[in-house]
Amino acid sequence: MTTVALFGAGGKMGYRLASNFRGSPYMVRHVEVSEAGRERLKSGLGLDTVSVEEALRGADVVVLAVPDTHIGKVAAGIQDQLVPGTIVIVLDAAAPAAGHLPKRPDLTYFITHPCHPPLFNDETEMDAKKDYFGGVKAKQHIVSALMQGPEADYTKGEAIAKTIWAPVMRSHRVTVEQLAMLEPALAETMCASLLEVMREGVDEVVKRGVDRQAALDFLLGHINVLASVIFGEREGAFSDACNKAIEFGKPVLMRDDWKKIFEPQEIAESIRRIT
């Protein structure tokens, strides 16, 4: 049986992973530094924690479910206790891409991240429809990268990824550089920023007299139908008026050079800011 040391087991992400590891073919040892986190694990999942030394003794896999800003410190603090061949799993590309993992070529570094439940899905149960993050009831896709280590370790890492992000549909393999393009660049720098602008747009029309619920219903409904056409979820075409609005709107809202956020140096700078 594969032994997994789960660091940050009582945190927001770690608790999700600890929950999904239950009933899996893995022997999991839970590490949590905060009293609140340990109590959450005990009261919520009935799980006890162990010391760092006990968790790492004979561990085949180490999962670092800790914030990006702490990954480098945690990894550096345990590296001397990791035997060659240990698989270290990180849940985001930021810290690895920034060079915060120890220079240990005898370790395997595997990165995995959820895509979260898709906007267009086939969920029918309300619990699944309301599982916006995923990993509980709603199905989702995932992406993973083998940063270093033997090819066989990708299969091992992917199996764990499918366990912690379950239920999983498609599992995509990418490089570390590609994962960094997906997040932070695509998902956060671009998507989250534009969504924030949309929310500000709602605030603006409300300030100008539109009922807030009416504005929200109108915008969110239009996001659904417009996105279904733009991303090819269904056949369709925009009206001439809509196309004219887009032609006018894009240069007003977007800088001509906005795609530079996907350039390596821009991604590196973004990662530096968040790690």
Coordinates of C-alpha atoms in Angstrom, one line a residue:
M1 CA 0.0 0.0 0.0
T2 CA 1.3 3.5 -1.0
T3 CA 1.9 5.7 2.1
V4 CA 1.0 9.4 1.7
A5 CA 2.1 12.2 4.0
L6 CA -0.5 15.0 3.6
F7 CA 0.8 18.4 4.8
G8 CA -1.8 21.1 5.6
A9 CA -4.4 18.4 6.1
G10 CA -6.7 20.7 8.2
G11 CA -6.6 23.7 5.9
K12 CA -9.1 24.7 3.2
M13 CA -7.6 22.5 0.5
G14 CA -6.0 19.9 2.7
Y15 CA -9.4 19.1 4.3
R16 CA -10.9 18.5 0.9
L17 CA -8.0 16.1 0.0
A18 CA -8.3 14.4 3.4
S19 CA -11.9 13.8 2.8
N20 CA -11.4 12.3 -0.7
F21 CA -8.5 10.1 0.5
R22 CA -10.9 8.3 2.8
G23 CA -11.8 4.9 1.4
S24 CA -8.9 5.1 -1.2
P25 CA -6.2 2.5 -1.6
Y26 CA -3.7 4.9 0.1
M27 CA -2.4 4.9 3.7
V28 CA -2.6 8.6 4.6
R29 CA -0.8 10.3 7.5
H30 CA -2.1 13.7 8.3
V31 CA 0.1 16.7 9.3
E32 CA -1.5 20.0 10.5
V33 CA 0.3 22.7 12.5
S34 CA -2.7 24.7 13.6
E35 CA -4.9 23.7 16.5
A36 CA -8.0 24.8 14.6
G37 CA -7.1 22.6 11.7
R38 CA -6.4 19.6 13.9
E39 CA -9.8 20.0 15.6
R40 CA -11.5 20.4 12.2
L41 CA -10.0 17.1 11.0
K42 CA -11.0 15.3 14.2
S43 CA -14.6 16.7 14.5
G44 CA -15.4 16.7 10.8
L45 CA -13.7 13.6 9.5
G46 CA -12.7 11.7 12.6
L47 CA -9.0 11.9 11.6
D48 CA -6.0 12.2 13.9
T49 CA -2.8 14.0 13.0
V50 CA 0.8 12.9 13.4
S51 CA 4.2 14.6 13.8
V52 CA 6.2 15.5 10.7
E53 CA 8.8 12.9 11.5
E54 CA 6.2 10.2 11.9
A55 CA 4.4 11.2 8.7
L56 CA 7.6 11.1 6.6
R57 CA 8.9 7.8 8.0
G58 CA 8.7 5.4 5.1
A59 CA 6.4 7.8 3.1
D60 CA 6.2 7.1 -0.7
V61 CA 4.4 10.3 -1.5
V62 CA 4.3 13.8 0.1
V63 CA 1.4 16.1 -0.7
L64 CA 2.0 19.8 0.1
A65 CA -1.6 21.2 0.5
V66 CA -0.2 24.5 1.9
P67 CA -0.4 28.0 0.5
D68 CA 1.9 29.0 -2.3
T69 CA 3.8 31.4 0.0
H70 CA 4.6 28.5 2.4
I71 CA 5.6 25.7 -0.1
G72 CA 9.2 26.7 -0.3
K73 CA 9.7 26.9 3.4
V74 CA 7.9 23.6 4.1
A75 CA 9.7 21.8 1.3
A76 CA 13.1 23.0 2.5
G77 CA 12.2 22.0 6.1
I78 CA 11.5 18.4 5.2
Q79 CA 13.9 17.7 2.3
D80 CA 16.5 16.1 4.5
Q81 CA 13.9 13.5 5.6
L82 CA 12.9 12.5 2.1
V83 CA 14.5 9.4 0.7
P84 CA 15.4 9.3 -3.0
G85 CA 12.5 8.4 -5.2
T86 CA 9.9 10.1 -3.0
I87 CA 7.1 11.7 -5.0
V88 CA 6.4 15.3 -3.9
I89 CA 3.0 16.6 -5.1
V90 CA 2.2 20.3 -5.3
L91 CA -1.3 21.6 -6.1
D92 CA -0.3 24.7 -8.1
A93 CA 2.5 25.6 -10.5
A94 CA 3.4 28.9 -9.0
A95 CA 6.0 27.8 -6.4
P96 CA 7.6 25.1 -8.6
A97 CA 7.9 27.5 -11.5
A98 CA 9.4 30.1 -9.2
G99 CA 12.1 27.7 -8.2
H100 CA 11.0 27.3 -4.6
L101 CA 11.3 23.5 -4.5
P102 CA 14.7 22.1 -3.2
K103 CA 17.3 21.1 -5.8
R104 CA 16.9 17.4 -5.3
P105 CA 17.2 15.6 -8.7
D106 CA 16.6 12.3 -6.9
L107 CA 13.0 13.3 -6.0
T108 CA 10.0 13.3 -8.2
Y109 CA 8.0 16.6 -8.5
F110 CA 4.4 16.3 -9.7
I111 CA 2.0 19.2 -10.0
T112 CA -1.8 18.8 -10.3
H113 CA -4.6 21.3 -10.3
P114 CA -8.4 21.0 -10.8
C115 CA -10.2 22.7 -13.7
H116 CA -13.3 22.9 -11.4
P117 CA -16.8 21.9 -12.6
P118 CA -17.4 23.2 -16.2
L119 CA -19.9 26.0 -16.9
F120 CA -21.7 23.6 -19.3
N121 CA -22.3 20.3 -17.6
D122 CA -24.7 17.4 -17.2
E123 CA -25.2 17.5 -13.5
T124 CA -28.8 16.9 -12.5
E125 CA -28.6 16.6 -8.6
M126 CA -28.8 19.9 -6.8
D127 CA -25.9 19.1 -4.5
A128 CA -23.7 18.6 -7.6
K129 CA -25.1 21.8 -9.3
K130 CA -24.1 23.7 -6.2
D131 CA -20.6 22.2 -5.9
Y132 CA -19.0 25.0 -7.8
F133 CA -15.4 24.2 -6.6
G134 CA -15.6 20.5 -7.4
G135 CA -14.1 17.5 -5.6
V136 CA -17.3 16.8 -3.6
K137 CA -20.3 16.0 -5.8
A138 CA -19.7 17.7 -9.2
K139 CA -17.6 16.1 -11.9
Q140 CA -14.6 18.0 -13.1
H141 CA -11.5 17.9 -15.4
I142 CA -8.0 18.1 -14.1
V143 CA -4.5 19.1 -15.4
S144 CA -1.2 17.6 -14.2
A145 CA 2.5 18.0 -15.0
L146 CA 5.6 15.9 -14.2
M147 CA 8.2 18.5 -13.4
Q148 CA 11.0 15.9 -12.8
G149 CA 11.3 12.2 -12.1
P150 CA 10.9 9.0 -14.0
E151 CA 8.0 8.7 -16.5
A152 CA 6.4 5.9 -14.5
D153 CA 5.9 8.4 -11.6
Y154 CA 3.5 10.3 -13.8
T155 CA 1.0 7.4 -13.7
K156 CA 1.4 7.2 -10.0
G157 CA 0.9 10.9 -9.5
E158 CA -2.1 11.0 -11.9
A159 CA -3.8 8.2 -9.9
I160 CA -3.5 10.3 -6.7
A161 CA -4.7 13.4 -8.6
K162 CA -7.8 11.5 -9.7
T163 CA -8.4 10.5 -6.1
I164 CA -8.0 13.9 -4.5
W165 CA -10.0 15.7 -7.2
A166 CA -12.7 13.1 -7.6
P167 CA -15.1 12.7 -9.4
V168 CA -12.8 13.3 -12.4
M169 CA -13.8 13.3 -16.1
R170 CA -10.9 14.2 -18.4
S171 CA -7.3 14.2 -17.1
H172 CA -5.0 16.5 -19.1
R173 CA -1.2 16.3 -19.2
V174 CA 0.6 19.5 -19.6
T175 CA 4.1 20.9 -18.9
V176 CA 4.9 23.1 -15.9
E177 CA 5.3 26.1 -18.2
Q178 CA 1.9 25.4 -19.8
L179 CA 0.3 25.0 -16.3
A180 CA 1.7 28.4 -15.4
M181 CA 0.1 29.8 -18.5
L182 CA -3.3 28.3 -17.4
E183 CA -2.9 29.7 -13.9
P184 CA -2.2 32.4 -13.1
A185 CA -2.3 33.9 -16.6
L186 CA -5.4 32.5 -18.2
A187 CA -7.6 31.8 -15.2
E188 CA -6.6 34.6 -12.8
T189 CA -4.9 37.4 -14.6
M190 CA -7.3 37.3 -17.5
C191 CA -10.5 35.5 -16.5
A192 CA -10.8 36.7 -12.9
S193 CA -10.0 40.2 -13.9
L194 CA -12.6 40.3 -16.6
L195 CA -15.2 38.8 -14.3
E196 CA -14.4 41.5 -11.7
V197 CA -15.0 44.1 -14.4
M198 CA -18.4 42.5 -15.1
R199 CA -19.3 42.8 -11.5
E200 CA -18.2 46.4 -11.5
G201 CA -20.5 46.8 -14.6
V202 CA -23.4 45.5 -12.6
D203 CA -22.6 48.0 -9.8
E204 CA -22.5 50.8 -12.4
V205 CA -25.9 50.1 -13.9
V206 CA -27.4 49.7 -10.4
K207 CA -25.9 53.1 -9.5
R208 CA -27.7 54.4 -12.6
G209 CA -31.0 53.1 -11.5
V210 CA -31.4 49.5 -12.6
D211 CA -32.6 47.0 -10.0
R212 CA -29.7 44.8 -8.8
Q213 CA -31.5 41.5 -9.1
A214 CA -32.7 42.5 -12.6
A215 CA -29.1 43.4 -13.6
L216 CA -27.7 40.1 -12.2
D217 CA -30.3 38.0 -13.9
F218 CA -29.8 39.8 -17.2
L219 CA -26.0 39.5 -17.1
L220 CA -25.7 36.0 -15.9
G221 CA -28.2 34.7 -18.3
H222 CA -26.4 36.4 -21.2
I223 CA -23.1 35.0 -20.0
N224 CA -24.6 31.6 -20.4
V225 CA -26.0 32.0 -23.9
L226 CA -23.1 34.1 -25.3
A227 CA -20.5 31.7 -23.9
S228 CA -22.3 28.8 -25.5
V229 CA -21.8 30.3 -28.9
I230 CA -18.3 31.8 -28.4
F231 CA -16.9 28.5 -27.1
G232 CA -18.8 26.3 -29.6
E233 CA -21.0 24.6 -27.1
R234 CA -23.9 25.0 -29.5
E235 CA -24.3 26.2 -33.1
G236 CA -25.3 29.8 -33.4
A237 CA -24.3 33.2 -34.5
F238 CA -24.5 36.7 -33.0
S239 CA -26.7 39.3 -34.4
D240 CA -25.2 42.1 -36.5
A241 CA -25.9 44.5 -33.6
C242 CA -24.0 42.2 -31.2
N243 CA -21.0 41.9 -33.5
K244 CA -20.9 45.6 -33.9
A245 CA -21.0 46.0 -30.1
I246 CA -18.1 43.6 -29.7
E247 CA -16.1 45.4 -32.5
F248 CA -16.5 48.6 -30.6
G249 CA -16.3 47.2 -27.1
K250 CA -13.0 45.3 -27.2
P251 CA -10.7 48.2 -28.0
V252 CA -12.5 50.3 -25.4
L253 CA -12.1 47.6 -22.7
M254 CA -8.9 45.9 -23.7
R255 CA -5.4 47.2 -24.3
D256 CA -3.9 46.3 -27.7
D257 CA -1.0 44.5 -26.0
W258 CA -3.1 42.6 -23.4
K259 CA -1.9 39.2 -24.6
K260 CA 1.6 39.9 -23.2
I261 CA 0.3 38.3 -20.0
F262 CA 1.1 35.0 -21.6
E263 CA 4.7 35.9 -22.3
P264 CA 7.2 33.9 -20.1
Q265 CA 8.6 37.1 -18.4
E266 CA 5.1 38.4 -17.6
I267 CA 4.1 35.0 -16.1
A268 CA 7.3 34.9 -14.1
E269 CA 6.7 38.4 -12.7
S270 CA 3.1 37.4 -11.8
I271 CA 4.3 34.3 -10.0
R272 CA 6.9 36.4 -8.2
R273 CA 4.2 38.6 -6.9
I274 CA 2.1 35.8 -5.5
T275 CA 4.8 33.6 -4.0

